[in-house]
PDB file of C-alpha atoms and ligand atoms in Angstrom:
ATOM      1  CA  MET A   1     106.840 180.070  87.217  1.00  0.00           C
ATOM      2  CA  LYS A   2     105.923 180.408  90.915  1.00  0.00           C
ATOM      3  CA  GLU A   3     102.220 180.785  90.135  1.00  0.00           C
ATOM      4  CA  PHE A   4     102.250 177.373  88.468  1.00  0.00           C
ATOM      5  CA  ASN A   5     103.841 175.914  91.577  1.00  0.00           C
ATOM      6  CA  ILE A   6     107.105 175.391  89.701  1.00  0.00           C
ATOM      7  CA  LYS A   7     110.413 176.060  91.390  1.00  0.00           C
ATOM      8  CA  THR A   8     113.267 177.331  89.245  1.00  0.00           C
ATOM      9  CA  ILE A   9     116.946 176.973  90.082  1.00  0.00           C
ATOM     10  CA  PHE A  10     119.794 178.644  88.183  1.00  0.00           C
ATOM     11  CA  TYR A  11     123.059 176.866  87.464  1.00  0.00           C
ATOM     12  CA  ASN A  12     126.453 178.213  86.514  1.00  0.00           C
ATOM     13  CA  PRO A  13     126.770 177.749  82.719  1.00  0.00           C
ATOM     14  CA  SER A  14     130.563 177.509  82.881  1.00  0.00           C
ATOM     15  CA  ASP A  15     130.480 174.904  85.670  1.00  0.00           C
ATOM     16  CA  LEU A  16     128.061 172.112  84.775  1.00  0.00           C
ATOM     17  CA  LYS A  17     128.764 170.384  88.088  1.00  0.00           C
ATOM     18  CA  THR A  18     126.463 173.004  89.596  1.00  0.00           C
ATOM     19  CA  LEU A  19     123.787 171.793  87.178  1.00  0.00           C
ATOM     20  CA  GLU A  20     124.136 168.140  88.122  1.00  0.00           C
ATOM     21  CA  ARG A  21     124.296 168.988  91.831  1.00  0.00           C
ATOM     22  CA  SER A  22     120.996 170.915  91.602  1.00  0.00           C
ATOM     23  CA  ILE A  23     119.056 167.959  90.212  1.00  0.00           C
ATOM     24  CA  THR A  24     116.583 166.361  92.611  1.00  0.00           C
ATOM     25  CA  LYS A  25     113.867 163.719  92.229  1.00  0.00           C
ATOM     26  CA  LYS A  26     111.440 166.505  91.443  1.00  0.00           C
ATOM     27  CA  THR A  27     113.453 167.999  88.564  1.00  0.00           C
ATOM     28  CA  LYS A  28     111.445 167.909  85.347  1.00  0.00           C
ATOM     29  CA  LEU A  29     113.246 170.129  82.860  1.00  0.00           C
ATOM     30  CA  ILE A  30     116.628 171.637  82.095  1.00  0.00           C
ATOM     31  CA  PHE A  31     116.210 174.893  80.228  1.00  0.00           C
ATOM     32  CA  VAL A  32     119.277 176.174  78.404  1.00  0.00           C
ATOM     33  CA  GLU A  33     119.880 179.564  76.854  1.00  0.00           C
ATOM     34  CA  ASN A  34     122.845 179.384  74.500  1.00  0.00           C
ATOM     35  CA  PRO A  35     124.747 181.635  74.376  1.00  0.00           C
ATOM     36  CA  GLY A  36     123.624 183.393  77.555  1.00  0.00           C
ATOM     37  CA  SER A  37     122.029 186.765  76.923  1.00  0.00           C
ATOM     38  CA  ASN A  38     124.514 189.481  77.978  1.00  0.00           C
ATOM     39  CA  THR A  39     127.203 187.010  79.088  1.00  0.00           C
ATOM     40  CA  PHE A  40     127.520 185.236  75.705  1.00  0.00           C
ATOM     41  CA  ASP A  41     128.902 182.135  77.358  1.00  0.00           C
ATOM     42  CA  PHE A  42     128.709 178.994  75.221  1.00  0.00           C
ATOM     43  CA  GLN A  43     127.976 175.815  77.105  1.00  0.00           C
ATOM     44  CA  ASP A  44     128.894 172.205  76.491  1.00  0.00           C
ATOM     45  CA  LEU A  45     125.501 171.251  75.047  1.00  0.00           C
ATOM     46  CA  GLY A  46     126.317 167.574  74.566  1.00  0.00           C
ATOM     47  CA  LYS A  47     127.280 167.279  78.215  1.00  0.00           C
ATOM     48  CA  ILE A  48     124.001 168.893  79.323  1.00  0.00           C
ATOM     49  CA  ILE A  49     122.053 166.399  77.205  1.00  0.00           C
ATOM     50  CA  SER A  50     123.916 163.432  78.686  1.00  0.00           C
ATOM     51  CA  ILE A  51     123.345 164.725  82.236  1.00  0.00           C
ATOM     52  CA  ALA A  52     119.627 165.070  81.437  1.00  0.00           C
ATOM     53  CA  LYS A  53     119.397 161.613  79.883  1.00  0.00           C
ATOM     54  CA  LYS A  54     121.173 160.050  82.838  1.00  0.00           C
ATOM     55  CA  HIS A  55     118.583 161.550  85.199  1.00  0.00           C
ATOM     56  CA  LYS A  56     115.661 161.100  82.755  1.00  0.00           C
ATOM     57  CA  ILE A  57     114.915 164.822  82.570  1.00  0.00           C
ATOM     58  CA  LEU A  58     113.531 166.700  79.565  1.00  0.00           C
ATOM     59  CA  THR A  59     115.632 169.387  77.891  1.00  0.00           C
ATOM     60  CA  ALA A  60     114.744 172.632  76.147  1.00  0.00           C
ATOM     61  CA  ILE A  61     116.982 175.227  74.538  1.00  0.00           C
ATOM     62  CA  ASP A  62     116.537 178.838  73.519  1.00  0.00           C
ATOM     63  CA  ASN A  63     118.136 178.862  70.057  1.00  0.00           C
ATOM     64  CA  THR A  64     117.348 182.470  69.141  1.00  0.00           C
ATOM     65  CA  TRP A  65     120.994 183.527  68.681  1.00  0.00           C
ATOM     66  CA  GLY A  66     122.041 180.677  66.389  1.00  0.00           C
ATOM     67  CA  THR A  67     118.706 179.803  64.772  1.00  0.00           C
ATOM     68  CA  PRO A  68     118.366 176.344  63.178  1.00  0.00           C
ATOM     69  CA  TYR A  69     120.553 177.670  60.364  1.00  0.00           C
ATOM     70  CA  PHE A  70     123.625 177.475  62.607  1.00  0.00           C
ATOM     71  CA  LEU A  71     122.505 174.968  65.257  1.00  0.00           C
ATOM     72  CA  LYS A  72     120.074 172.044  65.072  1.00  0.00           C
ATOM     73  CA  PRO A  73     119.169 171.235  68.696  1.00  0.00           C
ATOM     74  CA  ILE A  74     116.696 168.389  68.092  1.00  0.00           C
ATOM     75  CA  LYS A  75     119.329 166.530  66.060  1.00  0.00           C
ATOM     76  CA  LEU A  76     121.754 167.130  68.914  1.00  0.00           C
ATOM     77  CA  GLY A  77     119.377 165.460  71.375  1.00  0.00           C
ATOM     78  CA  PHE A  78     117.309 168.261  72.897  1.00  0.00           C
ATOM     79  CA  ASP A  79     113.596 167.528  73.331  1.00  0.00           C
ATOM     80  CA  MET A  80     112.475 171.085  72.601  1.00  0.00           C
ATOM     81  CA  ALA A  81     113.926 174.178  70.932  1.00  0.00           C
ATOM     82  CA  ILE A  82     112.431 177.658  71.009  1.00  0.00           C
ATOM     83  CA  VAL A  83     113.358 180.538  68.744  1.00  0.00           C
ATOM     84  CA  SER A  84     112.115 184.091  68.998  1.00  0.00           C
ATOM     85  CA  ALA A  85     110.722 184.755  65.526  1.00  0.00           C
ATOM     86  CA  THR A  86     110.797 188.445  66.434  1.00  0.00           C
ATOM     87  CA  LYS A  87     114.522 188.406  65.662  1.00  0.00           C
ATOM     88  CA  TYR A  88     116.113 186.746  62.596  1.00  0.00           C
ATOM     89  CA  TYR A  89     113.048 184.874  61.321  1.00  0.00           C
ATOM     90  CA  SER A  90     111.221 188.119  60.606  1.00  0.00           C
ATOM     91  CA  GLY A  91     114.419 190.070  60.026  1.00  0.00           C
ATOM     92  CA  HIS A  92     112.676 193.429  59.831  1.00  0.00           C
ATOM     93  CA  SER A  93     111.908 194.320  63.467  1.00  0.00           C
ATOM     94  CA  ASP A  94     108.226 194.817  62.686  1.00  0.00           C
ATOM     95  CA  VAL A  95     106.510 191.761  64.174  1.00  0.00           C
ATOM     96  CA  MET A  96     106.597 189.599  67.296  1.00  0.00           C
ATOM     97  CA  GLY A  97     106.317 185.825  67.452  1.00  0.00           C
ATOM     98  CA  GLY A  98     108.030 182.630  68.435  1.00  0.00           C
ATOM     99  CA  SER A  99     108.483 179.041  67.355  1.00  0.00           C
ATOM    100  CA  LEU A 100     108.781 175.747  69.180  1.00  0.00           C
ATOM    101  CA  ALA A 101     110.302 172.640  67.606  1.00  0.00           C
ATOM    102  CA  VAL A 102     109.986 169.334  69.460  1.00  0.00           C
ATOM    103  CA  ASN A 103     110.910 165.675  69.054  1.00  0.00           C
ATOM    104  CA  LYS A 104     108.460 162.781  68.861  1.00  0.00           C
ATOM    105  CA  LYS A 105     108.808 162.013  72.552  1.00  0.00           C
ATOM    106  CA  VAL A 106     107.105 165.228  73.676  1.00  0.00           C
ATOM    107  CA  PHE A 107     105.047 166.117  70.598  1.00  0.00           C
ATOM    108  CA  GLN A 108     101.640 164.915  71.879  1.00  0.00           C
ATOM    109  CA  LYS A 109     102.161 166.560  75.280  1.00  0.00           C
ATOM    110  CA  VAL A 110     103.131 169.881  73.710  1.00  0.00           C
ATOM    111  CA  LYS A 111     100.198 169.683  71.306  1.00  0.00           C
ATOM    112  CA  ALA A 112      97.801 169.158  74.221  1.00  0.00           C
ATOM    113  CA  ALA A 113      99.315 172.115  76.101  1.00  0.00           C
ATOM    114  CA  GLU A 114      99.019 174.284  73.016  1.00  0.00           C
ATOM    115  CA  LYS A 115      95.337 173.382  72.714  1.00  0.00           C
ATOM    116  CA  ILE A 116      94.635 174.129  76.373  1.00  0.00           C
ATOM    117  CA  THR A 117      96.470 177.462  76.455  1.00  0.00           C
ATOM    118  CA  GLY A 118      95.028 178.569  73.120  1.00  0.00           C
ATOM    119  CA  LEU A 119      98.245 180.227  72.031  1.00  0.00           C
ATOM    120  CA  ARG A 120      97.920 181.205  68.377  1.00  0.00           C
ATOM    121  CA  LEU A 121      99.835 183.503  66.082  1.00  0.00           C
ATOM    122  CA  GLY A 122      97.768 186.071  64.206  1.00  0.00           C
ATOM    123  CA  PRO A 123      97.629 185.546  60.415  1.00  0.00           C
ATOM    124  CA  ASP A 124      99.220 188.915  59.623  1.00  0.00           C
ATOM    125  CA  ASP A 125     102.104 188.175  61.997  1.00  0.00           C
ATOM    126  CA  ALA A 126     102.534 184.705  60.489  1.00  0.00           C
ATOM    127  CA  TYR A 127     102.588 186.283  57.027  1.00  0.00           C
ATOM    128  CA  LEU A 128     105.386 188.695  57.948  1.00  0.00           C
ATOM    129  CA  ILE A 129     107.449 185.968  59.604  1.00  0.00           C
ATOM    130  CA  THR A 130     107.150 183.485  56.710  1.00  0.00           C
ATOM    131  CA  ARG A 131     108.070 186.293  54.320  1.00  0.00           C
ATOM    132  CA  GLY A 132     111.213 186.928  56.368  1.00  0.00           C
ATOM    133  CA  LEU A 133     112.063 183.232  56.629  1.00  0.00           C
ATOM    134  CA  ARG A 134     112.575 182.984  52.860  1.00  0.00           C
ATOM    135  CA  THR A 135     115.757 185.053  53.134  1.00  0.00           C
ATOM    136  CA  LEU A 136     116.969 183.760  56.519  1.00  0.00           C
ATOM    137  CA  ASP A 137     120.024 181.966  55.107  1.00  0.00           C
ATOM    138  CA  VAL A 138     121.195 184.827  52.869  1.00  0.00           C
ATOM    139  CA  ARG A 139     120.757 187.365  55.654  1.00  0.00           C
ATOM    140  CA  LEU A 140     122.504 185.228  58.262  1.00  0.00           C
ATOM    141  CA  ASP A 141     125.467 184.653  55.953  1.00  0.00           C
ATOM    142  CA  ARG A 142     125.824 188.434  55.662  1.00  0.00           C
ATOM    143  CA  HIS A 143     125.258 189.035  59.407  1.00  0.00           C
ATOM    144  CA  ARG A 144     128.014 186.492  60.073  1.00  0.00           C
ATOM    145  CA  GLU A 145     130.490 188.034  57.617  1.00  0.00           C
ATOM    146  CA  ASN A 146     129.808 191.575  58.828  1.00  0.00           C
ATOM    147  CA  ALA A 147     130.056 190.586  62.493  1.00  0.00           C
ATOM    148  CA  LYS A 148     133.349 188.818  61.838  1.00  0.00           C
ATOM    149  CA  LYS A 149     134.824 191.982  60.308  1.00  0.00           C
ATOM    150  CA  ILE A 150     133.549 194.183  63.128  1.00  0.00           C
ATOM    151  CA  ALA A 151     134.863 191.720  65.730  1.00  0.00           C
ATOM    152  CA  ALA A 152     138.295 191.772  64.070  1.00  0.00           C
ATOM    153  CA  PHE A 153     138.291 195.573  64.171  1.00  0.00           C
ATOM    154  CA  LEU A 154     137.088 195.840  67.788  1.00  0.00           C
ATOM    155  CA  SER A 155     139.470 193.155  69.055  1.00  0.00           C
ATOM    156  CA  LYS A 156     142.376 195.504  68.341  1.00  0.00           C
ATOM    157  CA  ASN A 157     141.104 197.971  70.948  1.00  0.00           C
ATOM    158  CA  LYS A 158     142.722 197.404  74.355  1.00  0.00           C
ATOM    159  CA  LYS A 159     139.763 198.780  76.305  1.00  0.00           C
ATOM    160  CA  ILE A 160     137.392 196.255  74.730  1.00  0.00           C
ATOM    161  CA  LYS A 161     136.896 192.594  75.590  1.00  0.00           C
ATOM    162  CA  LEU A 162     134.743 190.863  72.991  1.00  0.00           C
ATOM    163  CA  LEU A 163     131.927 188.632  74.153  1.00  0.00           C
ATOM    164  CA  TYR A 164     131.683 186.728  70.895  1.00  0.00           C
ATOM    165  CA  PRO A 165     133.191 183.481  69.597  1.00  0.00           C
ATOM    166  CA  PHE A 166     136.173 185.158  67.956  1.00  0.00           C
ATOM    167  CA  LYS A 167     139.355 184.448  69.887  1.00  0.00           C
ATOM    168  CA  LYS A 168     140.524 181.004  68.839  1.00  0.00           C
ATOM    169  CA  ASN A 169     141.319 178.505  71.631  1.00  0.00           C
ATOM    170  CA  SER A 170     139.236 180.433  74.198  1.00  0.00           C
ATOM    171  CA  LEU A 171     136.709 178.192  75.993  1.00  0.00           C
ATOM    172  CA  ASN A 172     133.767 180.030  74.423  1.00  0.00           C
ATOM    173  CA  PHE A 173     135.241 179.669  70.954  1.00  0.00           C
ATOM    174  CA  ARG A 174     135.825 175.951  71.416  1.00  0.00           C
ATOM    175  CA  MET A 175     132.307 175.350  72.757  1.00  0.00           C
ATOM    176  CA  TRP A 176     130.830 177.383  69.894  1.00  0.00           C
ATOM    177  CA  LYS A 177     132.929 175.595  67.263  1.00  0.00           C
ATOM    178  CA  LYS A 178     131.994 172.196  68.653  1.00  0.00           C
ATOM    179  CA  TYR A 179     128.264 172.678  68.014  1.00  0.00           C
ATOM    180  CA  TYR A 180     127.618 175.618  65.666  1.00  0.00           C
ATOM    181  CA  SER A 181     128.191 175.935  61.933  1.00  0.00           C
ATOM    182  CA  GLY A 182     128.264 179.742  62.118  1.00  0.00           C
ATOM    183  CA  ALA A 183     127.902 182.819  64.323  1.00  0.00           C
ATOM    184  CA  SER A 184     125.168 185.435  64.076  1.00  0.00           C
ATOM    185  CA  GLY A 185     125.324 189.217  64.415  1.00  0.00           C
ATOM    186  CA  LEU A 186     124.780 189.748  68.140  1.00  0.00           C
ATOM    187  CA  MET A 187     127.817 190.389  70.329  1.00  0.00           C
ATOM    188  CA  GLY A 188     128.736 191.931  73.639  1.00  0.00           C
ATOM    189  CA  LEU A 189     131.556 194.319  74.457  1.00  0.00           C
ATOM    190  CA  LYS A 190     132.991 194.475  77.943  1.00  0.00           C
ATOM    191  CA  ILE A 191     134.528 197.924  78.048  1.00  0.00           C
ATOM    192  CA  LYS A 192     137.095 198.965  80.625  1.00  0.00           C
ATOM    193  CA  SER A 193     136.804 202.614  81.538  1.00  0.00           C
ATOM    194  CA  ASN A 194     136.764 204.763  84.649  1.00  0.00           C
ATOM    195  CA  ASN A 195     134.660 207.294  82.808  1.00  0.00           C
ATOM    196  CA  ILE A 196     131.082 206.097  82.312  1.00  0.00           C
ATOM    197  CA  ASN A 197     130.176 209.306  80.524  1.00  0.00           C
ATOM    198  CA  SER A 198     132.744 208.523  77.850  1.00  0.00           C
ATOM    199  CA  VAL A 199     131.067 205.124  77.341  1.00  0.00           C
ATOM    200  CA  ARG A 200     127.724 206.904  76.935  1.00  0.00           C
ATOM    201  CA  LYS A 201     129.315 209.397  74.558  1.00  0.00           C
ATOM    202  CA  PHE A 202     130.773 206.543  72.473  1.00  0.00           C
ATOM    203  CA  VAL A 203     127.365 204.872  72.187  1.00  0.00           C
ATOM    204  CA  ASN A 204     125.496 208.103  71.491  1.00  0.00           C
ATOM    205  CA  SER A 205     127.980 209.227  68.830  1.00  0.00           C
ATOM    206  CA  LEU A 206     127.279 206.237  66.596  1.00  0.00           C
ATOM    207  CA  ARG A 207     125.363 207.363  63.523  1.00  0.00           C
ATOM    208  CA  LEU A 208     124.651 204.071  61.748  1.00  0.00           C
ATOM    209  CA  PHE A 209     123.609 202.138  64.841  1.00  0.00           C
ATOM    210  CA  GLY A 210     120.092 202.605  66.138  1.00  0.00           C
ATOM    211  CA  TYR A 211     119.509 202.447  69.889  1.00  0.00           C
ATOM    212  CA  GLY A 212     117.308 199.435  70.582  1.00  0.00           C
ATOM    213  CA  TYR A 213     116.668 196.536  72.889  1.00  0.00           C
ATOM    214  CA  SER A 214     115.448 193.868  70.476  1.00  0.00           C
ATOM    215  CA  TRP A 215     117.606 192.710  67.534  1.00  0.00           C
ATOM    216  CA  GLY A 216     117.790 190.413  64.496  1.00  0.00           C
ATOM    217  CA  GLY A 217     116.633 192.945  61.931  1.00  0.00           C
ATOM    218  CA  PHE A 218     118.515 194.281  58.911  1.00  0.00           C
ATOM    219  CA  GLU A 219     119.769 197.373  60.730  1.00  0.00           C
ATOM    220  CA  SER A 220     122.641 197.624  63.194  1.00  0.00           C
ATOM    221  CA  LEU A 221     121.769 198.361  66.812  1.00  0.00           C
ATOM    222  CA  VAL A 222     123.631 199.287  69.968  1.00  0.00           C
ATOM    223  CA  LEU A 223     122.603 199.075  73.609  1.00  0.00           C
ATOM    224  CA  HIS A 224     124.418 200.270  76.702  1.00  0.00           C
ATOM    225  CA  GLN A 225     123.323 197.943  79.497  1.00  0.00           C
ATOM    226  CA  GLU A 226     123.656 199.957  82.650  1.00  0.00           C
ATOM    227  CA  PHE A 227     122.095 197.376  84.937  1.00  0.00           C
ATOM    228  CA  ARG A 228     124.032 194.903  87.041  1.00  0.00           C
ATOM    229  CA  GLU A 229     122.769 191.325  87.326  1.00  0.00           C
ATOM    230  CA  THR A 230     121.522 190.518  90.796  1.00  0.00           C
ATOM    231  CA  GLY A 231     119.931 187.631  92.659  1.00  0.00           C
ATOM    232  CA  ASN A 232     120.221 184.019  91.566  1.00  0.00           C
ATOM    233  CA  ARG A 233     121.245 184.815  88.039  1.00  0.00           C
ATOM    234  CA  LYS A 234     124.535 186.480  88.884  1.00  0.00           C
ATOM    235  CA  PHE A 235     127.156 184.689  86.821  1.00  0.00           C
ATOM    236  CA  MET A 236     128.908 187.607  85.189  1.00  0.00           C
ATOM    237  CA  THR A 237     130.293 190.038  87.667  1.00  0.00           C
ATOM    238  CA  LEU A 238     131.232 193.443  86.348  1.00  0.00           C
ATOM    239  CA  ALA A 239     133.791 195.547  88.170  1.00  0.00           C
ATOM    240  CA  LYS A 240     133.059 199.205  88.756  1.00  0.00           C
ATOM    241  CA  ASP A 241     135.188 200.198  85.781  1.00  0.00           C
ATOM    242  CA  GLU A 242     133.619 197.602  83.453  1.00  0.00           C
ATOM    243  CA  HIS A 243     130.667 198.367  81.200  1.00  0.00           C
ATOM    244  CA  LEU A 244     128.535 196.223  78.979  1.00  0.00           C
ATOM    245  CA  VAL A 245     127.636 197.400  75.494  1.00  0.00           C
ATOM    246  CA  ARG A 246     125.726 195.132  73.138  1.00  0.00           C
ATOM    247  CA  PHE A 247     125.882 195.344  69.365  1.00  0.00           C
ATOM    248  CA  HIS A 248     123.681 193.810  66.743  1.00  0.00           C
ATOM    249  CA  ILE A 249     125.576 193.911  63.463  1.00  0.00           C
ATOM    250  CA  GLY A 250     123.165 194.454  60.591  1.00  0.00           C
ATOM    251  CA  LEU A 251     123.366 194.097  56.830  1.00  0.00           C
ATOM    252  CA  GLU A 252     124.966 197.446  56.016  1.00  0.00           C
ATOM    253  CA  ASP A 253     128.327 197.851  54.264  1.00  0.00           C
ATOM    254  CA  PRO A 254     130.820 196.719  56.948  1.00  0.00           C
ATOM    255  CA  ASN A 255     133.294 199.436  55.909  1.00  0.00           C
ATOM    256  CA  ASP A 256     130.685 202.071  56.720  1.00  0.00           C
ATOM    257  CA  LEU A 257     130.055 200.448  60.106  1.00  0.00           C
ATOM    258  CA  ILE A 258     133.780 200.314  60.889  1.00  0.00           C
ATOM    259  CA  ALA A 259     134.228 203.964  59.879  1.00  0.00           C
ATOM    260  CA  ASP A 260     131.340 204.877  62.173  1.00  0.00           C
ATOM    261  CA  LEU A 261     132.801 202.871  65.067  1.00  0.00           C
ATOM    262  CA  LYS A 262     136.166 204.521  64.494  1.00  0.00           C
ATOM    263  CA  GLN A 263     134.809 208.053  64.840  1.00  0.00           C
ATOM    264  CA  ALA A 264     132.679 207.153  67.891  1.00  0.00           C
ATOM    265  CA  LEU A 265     135.519 205.310  69.679  1.00  0.00           C
ATOM    266  CA  ARG A 266     137.479 208.583  69.842  1.00  0.00           C
ATOM    267  CA  HIS A 267     135.164 209.555  72.718  1.00  0.00           C
ATOM    268  CA  LEU A 268     135.977 206.481  74.808  1.00  0.00           C
ATOM    269  CA  LYS A 269     138.310 207.482  77.604  1.00  0.00           C
TER     270      LYS A 269
HETATM  271  C1  PLP B 301     114.519 188.436  72.414  1.00  0.00           C
HETATM  272  C2  PLP B 301     114.754 187.118  72.970  1.00  0.00           C
HETATM  273  C3  PLP B 301     113.701 186.362  73.477  1.00  0.00           C
HETATM  274  C4  PLP B 301     112.280 186.884  73.537  1.00  0.00           C
HETATM  275  O1  PLP B 301     111.785 187.104  72.291  1.00  0.00           O
HETATM  276  P1  PLP B 301     110.507 188.025  71.996  1.00  0.00           P
HETATM  277  O2  PLP B 301     110.027 187.486  70.705  1.00  0.00           O
HETATM  278  O3  PLP B 301     111.019 189.423  71.912  1.00  0.00           O
HETATM  279  O4  PLP B 301     109.558 187.814  73.124  1.00  0.00           O
HETATM  280  C5  PLP B 301     113.989 185.115  74.000  1.00  0.00           C
HETATM  281  N1  PLP B 301     115.243 184.636  74.009  1.00  0.00           N
HETATM  282  C6  PLP B 301     116.275 185.320  73.508  1.00  0.00           C
HETATM  283  C7  PLP B 301     117.654 184.723  73.559  1.00  0.00           C
HETATM  284  C8  PLP B 301     116.073 186.586  72.974  1.00  0.00           C
HETATM  285  O5  PLP B 301     117.102 187.279  72.503  1.00  0.00           O
END
């Protein structure tokens, strides 16, 4: 945002004191991504809203993971909620788009900004996204059920730490449960291994998981994230023997997915 003369500061999502401490007279907006991409940390959303209200700051949330099917941010008190329509709204990984929902307080301002910037979705893209939206609830129910089964299977593996609201009474689980009515199909795996090649072999041996960066479509995907977060945004530190693998659990038969994971996990050393 530098070019717009806007300064951005990152806060630690698991320590909201760092958020409140960063607020100055100039602060205009708190932007929340929940859960955090890669880290999958779930924040205390109600607390963020009350901090913002106390300081009279606007709030926006990226609700791509939960979608309004599992989380309704405007009802919760956020002023704005964005969702990448590229993901679950379309559901077929064949179109890009996004949506913005706002409350009455900011509606006119957002409308003016939309007019000035001239951002419009093409009719063909809109067609594909509205076609996908008709089955959003049925697909998300299946993504949730499949992901739950996969999470249960993976949680038995000692080398794997699940980054997903699965383990009851963990902080992430409690924060998820407090605000969400369900969980979607995207999860992270923190894998402990001294052998990075065996992690690559595990990922590359999967037959039913495509290799892809985006997600939210009907098919299962896997991604080995070999980068390490640097700079201001460094809130998940990975040790040398820790590796991040991201899964999007699709709509396939979960038994097939588990069988595939089983054969590929043999390579993990
Ligand atoms: C993918 C993604 C985006 C960006 O969406 P695009 O439609 O691909 O530009 C934004 N936020 C989250 C959490 C995402 O996963």
